[in-house]
Amino acid sequence: EAGVTQSPTHLIKTRGQQATLRCSPISGHTSVYWYQQALGLGLQFLLWYDEGEERNRGNFPPRFSGRQFPNYSSELNVNALELEDSALYLCASSWGTSRTTDTQYFGPGTRLTVL
Amino acid sequence: AQTVTQSQPEMSVQEAETVTLSCTYDTSESDYYLFWYKQPPSRQMILVIRQEAYKQQNATENRFSVNFQKAAKSFSLKISDSQLGDAAMYFCALSGGYQKVTFGIGTKLQVIP
């Protein structure tokens, strides 16, 4: 069974540009979560999507947005990039809201560098 | 709000020895889950062990076990017979309420040959 996949592995952008990160969940999982892991910090919750809808959002500005497609894959968009957006972005998936507080399984991450 | 605290930024253990990583948490939820995740230098986050709060019995997965003290809101991870492959960042996480997961800042474990 394939795990959570993310693309690209690395992404280099300049300030002010937009970045798009992609995630494919484990087959059968309907929930996708996005986290930011900046150097020296823990995981900061960004967004949670389930069944195509945004269910919850962390304490991040509106320029962090995303969506979930009918096949449950997801993309995270970061507009007007700032230097402090440089981080590892992790995607996780789970069975979704049909199961209470289910285990999240993580992808390998996308390293975003903003110059 | 729920919080997770890992007070040990770094730990080291001799190969084949036992090490315990600490985690305390706070939540107002009555139904919640606790997790330990491992993130090796390759950066893939891997689930190590999971504990349901309603279960009194401590979870065990091979060499990994937890000491879950619900009243004290403590959730420590014990790694027995440590191996070089155990070297990684270990994150404690709490999942409570509506699929909300909070992570600690992590403990870096070094395994000394």
XYZ file of C-alpha atoms in Angstrom:
228
model
C 0.000 0.000 0.000
C 1.410 3.369 -1.023
C 1.942 5.921 1.698
C 1.338 9.648 1.647
C 3.213 11.287 -1.202
C 4.227 14.897 -1.598
C 5.658 16.920 -4.452
C 7.973 18.556 -5.100
C 10.673 17.418 -2.688
C 12.343 20.804 -2.788
C 11.045 24.179 -3.913
C 13.021 27.395 -4.190
C 11.194 30.683 -4.613
C 11.898 34.362 -4.161
C 10.093 36.816 -1.930
C 6.693 37.826 -3.257
C 6.244 34.756 -5.434
C 3.627 32.056 -4.992
C 4.319 28.433 -4.073
C 2.124 25.410 -4.692
C 2.705 22.184 -2.809
C 0.895 18.936 -3.522
C -0.123 15.931 -1.455
C -1.707 12.574 -2.217
C -3.182 10.724 0.766
C -3.149 7.034 1.488
C -5.820 5.236 -0.530
C -9.102 5.308 1.379
C -8.170 8.282 3.540
C -10.427 11.300 3.111
C -8.734 13.734 5.485
C -5.607 15.693 4.640
C -3.661 17.888 7.049
C -0.940 20.413 6.380
C 1.770 21.364 8.870
C 4.662 23.799 8.813
C 7.875 22.728 10.481
C 10.292 25.619 10.720
C 13.854 25.036 11.859
C 14.005 24.561 15.614
C 10.241 24.581 16.022
C 7.720 21.818 16.339
C 4.967 21.159 13.884
C 2.552 24.015 13.474
C -0.903 23.039 12.261
C -1.894 24.838 9.072
C -5.021 23.365 7.517
C -7.297 20.349 7.630
C -9.426 19.208 4.689
C -11.994 16.443 4.683
C -14.399 15.421 1.939
C -13.361 18.440 -0.106
C -14.021 21.028 2.572
C -11.803 23.021 4.904
C -12.610 21.771 8.425
C -10.122 23.642 10.549
C -7.394 26.208 10.211
C -4.366 27.062 12.295
C -3.128 30.492 13.256
C -1.706 31.464 9.870
C -2.458 34.456 7.626
C -4.916 34.149 4.718
C -2.105 33.986 2.181
C -1.813 30.346 3.256
C -4.650 28.547 1.516
C -5.406 25.266 -0.114
C -7.972 22.933 -1.454
C -8.871 19.279 -1.664
C -9.819 17.639 -4.918
C -12.518 14.976 -5.540
C -9.834 12.261 -5.421
C -8.883 13.587 -1.932
C -5.498 14.863 -3.016
C -4.704 18.338 -1.833
C -2.609 21.336 -2.625
C -1.299 24.058 -0.383
C -0.795 27.528 -1.827
C 1.336 30.175 -0.221
C 0.999 33.626 -1.758
C 3.260 36.637 -1.393
C 6.086 34.522 -0.005
C 8.112 35.889 2.866
C 11.531 34.792 4.055
C 10.052 33.308 7.225
C 7.924 30.949 5.137
C 11.058 28.880 4.561
C 10.298 25.565 6.241
C 9.503 21.914 5.776
C 5.846 21.486 4.893
C 4.395 18.162 5.945
C 1.187 16.614 4.742
C -0.635 13.905 6.658
C -3.734 11.871 5.973
C -6.235 9.902 8.033
C -9.554 8.120 7.668
C -11.401 11.331 8.356
C -14.246 12.546 10.475
C -16.010 9.209 10.495
C -13.519 8.108 13.127
C -12.793 10.127 16.208
C -9.281 11.506 16.469
C -7.787 8.997 14.085
C -4.086 8.441 13.561
C -2.391 10.684 11.025
C 0.167 9.268 8.610
C 2.752 11.631 7.231
C 4.379 12.197 3.882
C 8.091 12.930 3.394
C 7.556 16.684 3.194
C 8.380 19.520 0.826
C 11.319 21.757 1.710
C 10.403 25.322 0.724
C 13.207 27.854 0.581
C 12.396 31.520 0.082
C 15.291 33.705 -1.073
C -6.706 25.055 24.190
C -4.578 21.969 24.366
C -0.842 21.998 24.977
C 1.974 19.484 24.739
C 5.280 20.020 26.517
C 8.508 18.157 25.901
C 11.054 19.477 28.361
C 14.078 17.547 27.094
C 15.485 19.163 23.939
C 18.156 16.476 23.619
C 18.808 13.058 25.111
C 21.494 10.484 24.573
C 21.594 6.760 25.274
C 24.183 4.049 24.934
C 23.384 1.379 22.403
C 21.444 -1.536 24.006
C 20.488 0.612 27.003
C 17.077 2.010 27.931
C 15.990 5.630 27.658
C 12.813 7.453 28.650
C 11.517 10.554 26.885
C 9.124 12.800 28.803
C 5.935 14.480 27.703
C 3.240 16.329 29.602
C 0.039 17.651 28.172
C -3.091 19.557 28.979
C -6.538 19.268 27.468
C -10.123 19.851 28.458
C -11.314 16.947 26.329
C -12.416 13.732 27.970
C -11.829 11.658 24.856
C -8.382 12.018 23.351
C -5.450 10.112 21.954
C -1.746 10.465 22.537
C 0.982 9.628 20.077
C 4.706 9.409 19.788
C 6.115 10.093 16.345
C 9.689 9.609 15.210
C 11.369 11.790 12.599
C 14.755 10.426 11.477
C 17.216 12.622 9.571
C 15.519 11.458 6.361
C 12.618 13.552 7.758
C 9.744 11.086 7.162
C 7.525 11.272 10.246
C 6.729 7.762 11.473
C 4.143 6.735 14.051
C 5.847 4.917 16.930
C 3.029 4.253 19.340
C -0.487 5.385 20.173
C -2.477 5.449 23.418
C -6.194 5.898 23.852
C -6.942 7.998 26.929
C -9.805 5.756 28.034
C -7.516 2.740 28.257
C -5.680 2.260 31.533
C -3.270 -0.265 30.092
C -0.076 1.236 28.747
C 0.521 0.729 25.029
C 3.474 -1.365 23.905
C 5.028 -1.863 20.473
C 8.014 -4.201 20.564
C 10.867 -2.231 22.208
C 8.705 0.875 22.652
C 6.341 1.328 25.564
C 4.619 4.235 27.242
C 3.937 5.216 30.820
C 0.571 6.928 30.674
C -0.372 8.748 33.872
C -3.755 10.291 33.105
C -4.225 12.144 36.390
C -0.789 13.682 36.110
C -1.253 14.289 32.367
C 2.020 12.619 31.652
C 2.876 10.417 28.678
C 6.477 9.211 28.574
C 8.077 6.940 25.994
C 10.482 4.190 27.001
C 12.812 2.725 24.420
C 14.424 -0.527 25.482
C 17.529 -2.103 23.943
C 18.265 1.104 22.024
C 19.554 0.702 18.494
C 21.455 3.063 16.224
C 18.365 3.324 14.041
C 16.451 4.832 16.950
C 18.396 8.069 16.583
C 15.855 10.692 15.556
C 13.635 13.547 16.692
C 10.756 12.252 18.768
C 7.529 14.212 18.902
C 4.761 13.759 21.422
C 1.306 14.618 20.059
C -2.178 14.985 21.463
C -5.324 14.513 19.415
C -8.485 15.741 21.052
C -11.780 17.202 20.038
C -12.532 17.662 16.398
C -9.462 16.048 14.840
C -7.242 18.691 16.344
C -3.669 17.525 16.843
C -1.069 19.421 18.856
C 2.601 18.497 18.729
C 5.386 19.129 21.193
C 8.611 20.745 20.019
C 10.435 17.436 19.996
C 13.312 15.656 21.716
C 16.429 14.837 19.747
C 17.670 11.361 20.664
C 21.275 10.425 20.063
C 22.317 6.774 20.263
C 25.961 6.226 21.151
C 27.604 3.070 19.765
